[in-house]
mmCIF file of C-alpha atoms (C1' of nucleotides) in Angstrom:
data_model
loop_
_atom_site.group_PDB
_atom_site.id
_atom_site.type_symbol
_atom_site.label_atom_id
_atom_site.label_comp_id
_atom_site.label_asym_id
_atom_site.label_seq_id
_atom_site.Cartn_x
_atom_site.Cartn_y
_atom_site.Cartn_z
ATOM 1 C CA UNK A 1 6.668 8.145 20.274
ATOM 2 C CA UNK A 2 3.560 7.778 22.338
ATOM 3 C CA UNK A 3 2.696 3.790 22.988
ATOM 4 C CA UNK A 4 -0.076 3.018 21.699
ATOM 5 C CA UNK A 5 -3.429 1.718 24.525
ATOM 6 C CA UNK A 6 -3.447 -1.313 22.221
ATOM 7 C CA UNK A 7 0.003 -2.239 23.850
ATOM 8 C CA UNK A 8 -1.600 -2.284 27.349
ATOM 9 C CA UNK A 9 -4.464 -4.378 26.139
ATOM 10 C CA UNK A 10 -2.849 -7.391 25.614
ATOM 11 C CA UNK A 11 -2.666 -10.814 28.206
ATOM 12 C CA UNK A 12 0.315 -11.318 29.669
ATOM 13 C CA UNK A 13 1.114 -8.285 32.376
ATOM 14 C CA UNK A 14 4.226 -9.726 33.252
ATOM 15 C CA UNK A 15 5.307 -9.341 29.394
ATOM 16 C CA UNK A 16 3.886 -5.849 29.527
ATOM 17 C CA UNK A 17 5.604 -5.206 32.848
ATOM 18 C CA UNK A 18 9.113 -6.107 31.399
ATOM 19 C CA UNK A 19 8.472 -4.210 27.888
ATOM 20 C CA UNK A 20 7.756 -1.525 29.978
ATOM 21 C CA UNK A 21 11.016 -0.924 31.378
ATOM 22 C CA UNK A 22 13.261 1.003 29.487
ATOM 23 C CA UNK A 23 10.455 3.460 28.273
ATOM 24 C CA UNK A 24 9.972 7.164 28.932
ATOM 25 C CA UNK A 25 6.877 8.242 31.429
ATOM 26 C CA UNK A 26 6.001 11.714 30.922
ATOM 27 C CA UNK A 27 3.922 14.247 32.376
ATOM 28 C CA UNK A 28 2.276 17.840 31.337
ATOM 29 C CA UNK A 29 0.798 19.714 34.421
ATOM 30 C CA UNK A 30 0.013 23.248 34.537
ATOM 31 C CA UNK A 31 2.162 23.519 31.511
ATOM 32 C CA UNK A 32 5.335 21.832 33.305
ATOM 33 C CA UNK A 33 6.798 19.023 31.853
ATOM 34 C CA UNK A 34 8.531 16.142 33.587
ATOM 35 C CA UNK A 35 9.688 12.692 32.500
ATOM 36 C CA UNK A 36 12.000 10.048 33.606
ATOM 37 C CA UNK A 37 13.127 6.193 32.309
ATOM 38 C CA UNK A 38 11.075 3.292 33.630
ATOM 39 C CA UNK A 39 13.787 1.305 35.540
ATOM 40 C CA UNK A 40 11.504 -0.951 37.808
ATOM 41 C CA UNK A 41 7.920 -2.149 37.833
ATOM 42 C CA UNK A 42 5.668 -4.894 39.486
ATOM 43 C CA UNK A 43 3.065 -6.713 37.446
ATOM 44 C CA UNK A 44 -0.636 -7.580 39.631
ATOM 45 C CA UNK A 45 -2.972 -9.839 38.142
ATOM 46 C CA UNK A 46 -6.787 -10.482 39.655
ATOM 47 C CA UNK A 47 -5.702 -14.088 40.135
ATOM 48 C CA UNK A 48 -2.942 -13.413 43.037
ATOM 49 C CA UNK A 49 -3.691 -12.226 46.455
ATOM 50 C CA UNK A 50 -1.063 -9.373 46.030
ATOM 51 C CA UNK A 51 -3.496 -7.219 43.799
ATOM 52 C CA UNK A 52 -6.686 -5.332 45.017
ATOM 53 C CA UNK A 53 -8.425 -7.148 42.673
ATOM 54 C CA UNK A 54 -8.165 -10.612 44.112
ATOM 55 C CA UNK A 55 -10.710 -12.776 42.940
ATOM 56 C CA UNK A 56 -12.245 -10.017 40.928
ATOM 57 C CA UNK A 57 -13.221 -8.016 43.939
ATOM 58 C CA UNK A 58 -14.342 -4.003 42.635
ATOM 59 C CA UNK A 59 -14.651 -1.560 44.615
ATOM 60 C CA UNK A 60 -15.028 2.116 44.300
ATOM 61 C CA UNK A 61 -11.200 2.402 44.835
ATOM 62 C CA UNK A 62 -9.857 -0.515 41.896
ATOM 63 C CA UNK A 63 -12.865 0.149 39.859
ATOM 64 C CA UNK A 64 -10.699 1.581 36.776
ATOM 65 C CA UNK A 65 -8.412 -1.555 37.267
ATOM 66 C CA UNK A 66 -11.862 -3.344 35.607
ATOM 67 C CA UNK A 67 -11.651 -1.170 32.215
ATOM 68 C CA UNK A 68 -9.353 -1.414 29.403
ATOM 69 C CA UNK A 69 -6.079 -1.446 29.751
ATOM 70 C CA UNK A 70 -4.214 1.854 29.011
ATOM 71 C CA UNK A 71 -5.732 3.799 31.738
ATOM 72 C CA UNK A 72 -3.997 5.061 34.507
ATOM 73 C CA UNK A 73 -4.927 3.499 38.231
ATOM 74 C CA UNK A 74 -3.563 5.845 40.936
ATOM 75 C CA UNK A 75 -4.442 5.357 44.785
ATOM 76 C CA UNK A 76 -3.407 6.692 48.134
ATOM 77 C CA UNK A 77 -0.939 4.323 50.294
ATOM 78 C CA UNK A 78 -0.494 4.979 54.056
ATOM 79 C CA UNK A 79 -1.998 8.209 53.879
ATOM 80 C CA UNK A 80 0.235 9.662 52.873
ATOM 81 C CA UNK A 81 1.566 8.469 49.529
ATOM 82 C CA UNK A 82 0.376 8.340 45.843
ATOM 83 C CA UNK A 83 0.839 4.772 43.999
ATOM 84 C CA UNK A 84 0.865 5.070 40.038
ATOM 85 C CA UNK A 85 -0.275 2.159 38.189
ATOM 86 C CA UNK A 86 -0.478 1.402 34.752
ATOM 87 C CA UNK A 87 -4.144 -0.367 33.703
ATOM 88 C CA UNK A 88 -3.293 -3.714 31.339
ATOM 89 C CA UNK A 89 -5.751 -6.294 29.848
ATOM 90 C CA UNK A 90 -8.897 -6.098 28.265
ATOM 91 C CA UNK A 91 -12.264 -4.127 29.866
ATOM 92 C CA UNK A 92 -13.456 -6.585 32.442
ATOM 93 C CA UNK A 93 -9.952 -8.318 33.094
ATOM 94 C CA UNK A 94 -8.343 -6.322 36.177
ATOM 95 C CA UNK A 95 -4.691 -6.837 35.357
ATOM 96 C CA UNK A 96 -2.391 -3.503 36.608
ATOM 97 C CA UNK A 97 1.665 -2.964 36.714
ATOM 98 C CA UNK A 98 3.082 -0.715 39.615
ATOM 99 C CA UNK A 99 5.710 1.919 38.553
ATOM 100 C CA UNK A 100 8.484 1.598 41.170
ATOM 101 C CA UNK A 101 11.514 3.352 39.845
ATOM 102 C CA UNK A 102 12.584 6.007 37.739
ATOM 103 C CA UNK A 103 15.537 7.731 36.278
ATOM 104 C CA UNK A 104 14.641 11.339 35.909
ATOM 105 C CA UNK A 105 15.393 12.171 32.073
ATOM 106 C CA UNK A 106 13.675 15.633 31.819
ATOM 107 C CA UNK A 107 12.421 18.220 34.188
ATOM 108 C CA UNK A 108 14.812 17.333 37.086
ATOM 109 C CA UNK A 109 14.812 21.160 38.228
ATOM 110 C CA UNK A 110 10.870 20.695 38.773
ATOM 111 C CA UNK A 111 11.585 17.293 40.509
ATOM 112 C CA UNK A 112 13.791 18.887 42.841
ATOM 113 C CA UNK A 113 11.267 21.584 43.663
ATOM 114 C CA UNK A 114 8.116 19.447 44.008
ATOM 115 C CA UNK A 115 10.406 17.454 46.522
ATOM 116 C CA UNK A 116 12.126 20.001 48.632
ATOM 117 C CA UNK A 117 15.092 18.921 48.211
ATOM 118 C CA UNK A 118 18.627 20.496 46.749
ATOM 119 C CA UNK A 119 19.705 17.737 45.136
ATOM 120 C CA UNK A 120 18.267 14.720 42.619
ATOM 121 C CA UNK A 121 20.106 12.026 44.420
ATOM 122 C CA UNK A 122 17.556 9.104 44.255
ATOM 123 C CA UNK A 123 15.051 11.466 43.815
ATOM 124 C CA UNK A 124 12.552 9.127 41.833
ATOM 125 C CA UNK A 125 13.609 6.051 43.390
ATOM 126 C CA UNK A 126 10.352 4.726 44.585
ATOM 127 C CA UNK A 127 6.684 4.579 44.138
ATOM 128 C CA UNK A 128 5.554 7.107 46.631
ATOM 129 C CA UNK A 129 8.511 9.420 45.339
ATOM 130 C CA UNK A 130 8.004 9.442 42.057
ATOM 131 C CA UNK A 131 5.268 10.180 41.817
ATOM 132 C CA UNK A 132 5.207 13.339 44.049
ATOM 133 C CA UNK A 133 8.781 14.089 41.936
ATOM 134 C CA UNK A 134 6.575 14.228 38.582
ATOM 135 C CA UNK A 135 3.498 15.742 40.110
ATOM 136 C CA UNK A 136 1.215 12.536 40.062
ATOM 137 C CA UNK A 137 -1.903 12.052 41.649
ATOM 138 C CA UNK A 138 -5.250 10.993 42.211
ATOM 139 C CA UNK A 139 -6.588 13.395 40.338
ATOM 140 C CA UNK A 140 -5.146 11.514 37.149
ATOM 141 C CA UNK A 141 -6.477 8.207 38.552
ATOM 142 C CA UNK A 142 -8.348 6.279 35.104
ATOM 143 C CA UNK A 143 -6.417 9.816 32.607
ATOM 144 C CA UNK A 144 -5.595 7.632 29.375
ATOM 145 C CA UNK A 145 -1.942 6.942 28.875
ATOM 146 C CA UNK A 146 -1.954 8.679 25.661
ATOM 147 C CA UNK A 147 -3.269 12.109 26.932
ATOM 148 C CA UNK A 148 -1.584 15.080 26.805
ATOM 149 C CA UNK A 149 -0.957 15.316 30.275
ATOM 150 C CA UNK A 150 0.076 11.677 31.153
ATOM 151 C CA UNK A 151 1.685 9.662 28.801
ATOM 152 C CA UNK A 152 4.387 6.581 27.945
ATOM 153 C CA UNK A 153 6.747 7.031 25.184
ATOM 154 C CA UNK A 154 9.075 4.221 23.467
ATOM 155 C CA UNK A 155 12.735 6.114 24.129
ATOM 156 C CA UNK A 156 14.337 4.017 21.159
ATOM 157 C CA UNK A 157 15.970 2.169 23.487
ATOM 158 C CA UNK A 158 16.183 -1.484 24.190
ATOM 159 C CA UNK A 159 16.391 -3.401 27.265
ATOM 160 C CA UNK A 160 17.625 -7.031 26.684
ATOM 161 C CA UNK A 161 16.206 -9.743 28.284
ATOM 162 C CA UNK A 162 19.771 -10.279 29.649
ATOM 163 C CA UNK A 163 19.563 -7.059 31.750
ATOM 164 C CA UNK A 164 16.426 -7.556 33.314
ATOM 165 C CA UNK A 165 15.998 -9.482 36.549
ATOM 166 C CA UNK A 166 12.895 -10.957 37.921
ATOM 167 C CA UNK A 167 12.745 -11.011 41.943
ATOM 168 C CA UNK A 168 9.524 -11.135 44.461
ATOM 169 C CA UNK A 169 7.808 -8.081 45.153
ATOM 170 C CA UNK A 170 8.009 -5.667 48.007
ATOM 171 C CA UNK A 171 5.580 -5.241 50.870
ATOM 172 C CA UNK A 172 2.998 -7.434 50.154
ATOM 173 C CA UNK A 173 3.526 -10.422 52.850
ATOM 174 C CA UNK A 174 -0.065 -10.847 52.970
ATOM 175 C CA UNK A 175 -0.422 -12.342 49.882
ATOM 176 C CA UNK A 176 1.133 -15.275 51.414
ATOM 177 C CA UNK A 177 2.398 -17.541 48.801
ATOM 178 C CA UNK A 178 1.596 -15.287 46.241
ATOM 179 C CA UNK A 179 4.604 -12.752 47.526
ATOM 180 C CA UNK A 180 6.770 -15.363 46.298
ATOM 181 C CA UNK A 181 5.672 -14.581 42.932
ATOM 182 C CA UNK A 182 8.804 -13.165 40.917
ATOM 183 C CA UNK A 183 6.773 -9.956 39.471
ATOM 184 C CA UNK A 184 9.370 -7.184 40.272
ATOM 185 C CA UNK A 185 11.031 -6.436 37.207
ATOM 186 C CA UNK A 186 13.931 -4.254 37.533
ATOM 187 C CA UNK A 187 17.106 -2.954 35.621
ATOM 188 C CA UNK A 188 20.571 -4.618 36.354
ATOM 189 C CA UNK A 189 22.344 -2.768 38.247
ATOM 190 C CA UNK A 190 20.875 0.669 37.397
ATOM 191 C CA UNK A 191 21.188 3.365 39.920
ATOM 192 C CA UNK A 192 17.606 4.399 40.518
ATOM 193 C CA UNK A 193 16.115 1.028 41.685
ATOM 194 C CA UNK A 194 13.652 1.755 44.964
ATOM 195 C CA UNK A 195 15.464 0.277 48.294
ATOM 196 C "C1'" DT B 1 -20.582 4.572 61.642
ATOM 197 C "C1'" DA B 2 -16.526 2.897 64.005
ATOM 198 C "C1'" DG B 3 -12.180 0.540 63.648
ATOM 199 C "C1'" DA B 4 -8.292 -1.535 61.425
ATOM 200 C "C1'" DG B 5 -4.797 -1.494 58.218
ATOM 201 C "C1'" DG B 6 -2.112 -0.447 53.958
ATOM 202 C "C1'" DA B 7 1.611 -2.289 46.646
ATOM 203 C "C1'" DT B 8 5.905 3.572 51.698
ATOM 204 C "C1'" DT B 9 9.248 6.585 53.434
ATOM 205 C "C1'" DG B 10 12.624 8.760 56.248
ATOM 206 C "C1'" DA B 11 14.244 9.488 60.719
ATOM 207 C "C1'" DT B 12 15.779 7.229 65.133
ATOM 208 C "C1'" DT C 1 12.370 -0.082 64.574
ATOM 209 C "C1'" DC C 2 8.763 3.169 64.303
ATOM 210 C "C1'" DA C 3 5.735 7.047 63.457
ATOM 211 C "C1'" DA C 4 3.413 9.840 59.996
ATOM 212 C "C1'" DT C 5 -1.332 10.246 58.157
ATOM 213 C "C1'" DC C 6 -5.848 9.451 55.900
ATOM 214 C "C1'" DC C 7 -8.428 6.987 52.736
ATOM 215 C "C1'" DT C 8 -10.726 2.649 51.971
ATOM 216 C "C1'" DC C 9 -12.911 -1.415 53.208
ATOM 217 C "C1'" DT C 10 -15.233 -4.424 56.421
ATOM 218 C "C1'" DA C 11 -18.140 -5.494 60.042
ATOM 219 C "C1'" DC C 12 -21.570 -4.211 63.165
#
DNA sequence: TAGAGGATTGAT
DNA sequence: TCAATCCTCTAC
């Protein structure tokens, strides 16, 4: 079942960012379908130097970071790589969680193929790779997460608190102290965390 | 309008 | 350890 926007729209991202994992991120495009489990995320709040929005700072690029959550916020890394973020907070409050990881649960043929690659090993494990593996980009940057071609689903599944771990986040050394923050949320020991 | 650098990845 | 690769932001 779809999640509801109103469960992006609460306060606390790095509640949303740990609810998150264990759900189902699917994708429609051109009438393929692709989804996988959300095994690792990073929460981003305007407050710490980490997010684009430090200290409320919109530009053309983090503007849909500013709206309500349940929007999608996807942006170009290094040239070369598509980041998919998921919008949280209230219209105004630029709050955002990072997908990291997946593990592919449908449409791993496609995955394969959008990837060049012969087989799925680690296929989704990362931001830049999953998204390419489940045909994400900028072109869905602010698509509602309850479209028809981007969407989060509860799986039915639970993740207990005693499975998740909490560490710092990855590449972001110029936040200073703020990349002590523990924001990454990941799995325990699942397969498909990102390097 | 030029210049620097990035929430990464894969190869060396 | 380093290049790929290009968009975005900042400063001039």
């Amino acid at each position: 079942m779809k999640l509801k926007l109103s469960f992006y729209q609460r306060k606390q991202v790095t509640r949303i960012a740990k609810e998150l994992l264990g759900k189902g991120l699917f994708t429609s495009l051109n009438g393929k379908r692709a989804a996988g489990v959300i095994v690792e995320t990073e929460a981003y709040s305007y407050k710490e130097r980490g997010s684009h929005a430090f200290e409320n700072r919109m530009t053309k690029r983090n503007e849909v970071m500013f709206g309500e959550g349940g929007h999608a916020y996807v942006y170009l890394c290094y040239g070369i790589h598509n980041m998919f973020n998921v919008v949280t907070n209230k219209e105004g409050v630029a709050d955002a969680i990072l997908i990291r990881a997946l593990e592919p649960l449908e449409g791993l043929e496609l995955m394969m193929k959008r990837m060049g690659v012969a087989t799925p090993k680690r296929i989704t494990a990362g931001p830049g790779k999953l998204t390419k593996a489940m045909g994400i980009d900028r072109s869905l940057n602010g698509e509602e997460l309850d479209s028809d071609h981007l969407w989060i689903a509860d799986l039915g599944t639970t993740i207990l608190p005693s499975q998740i771990r909490a560490s710092p986040r990855i590449g972001i050394d110029y936040a200073g102290k703020d990349a002590l923050l523990p924001w990454r949320f990941t799995i325990k020991d699942n397969s498909w965390l990102s390097k």
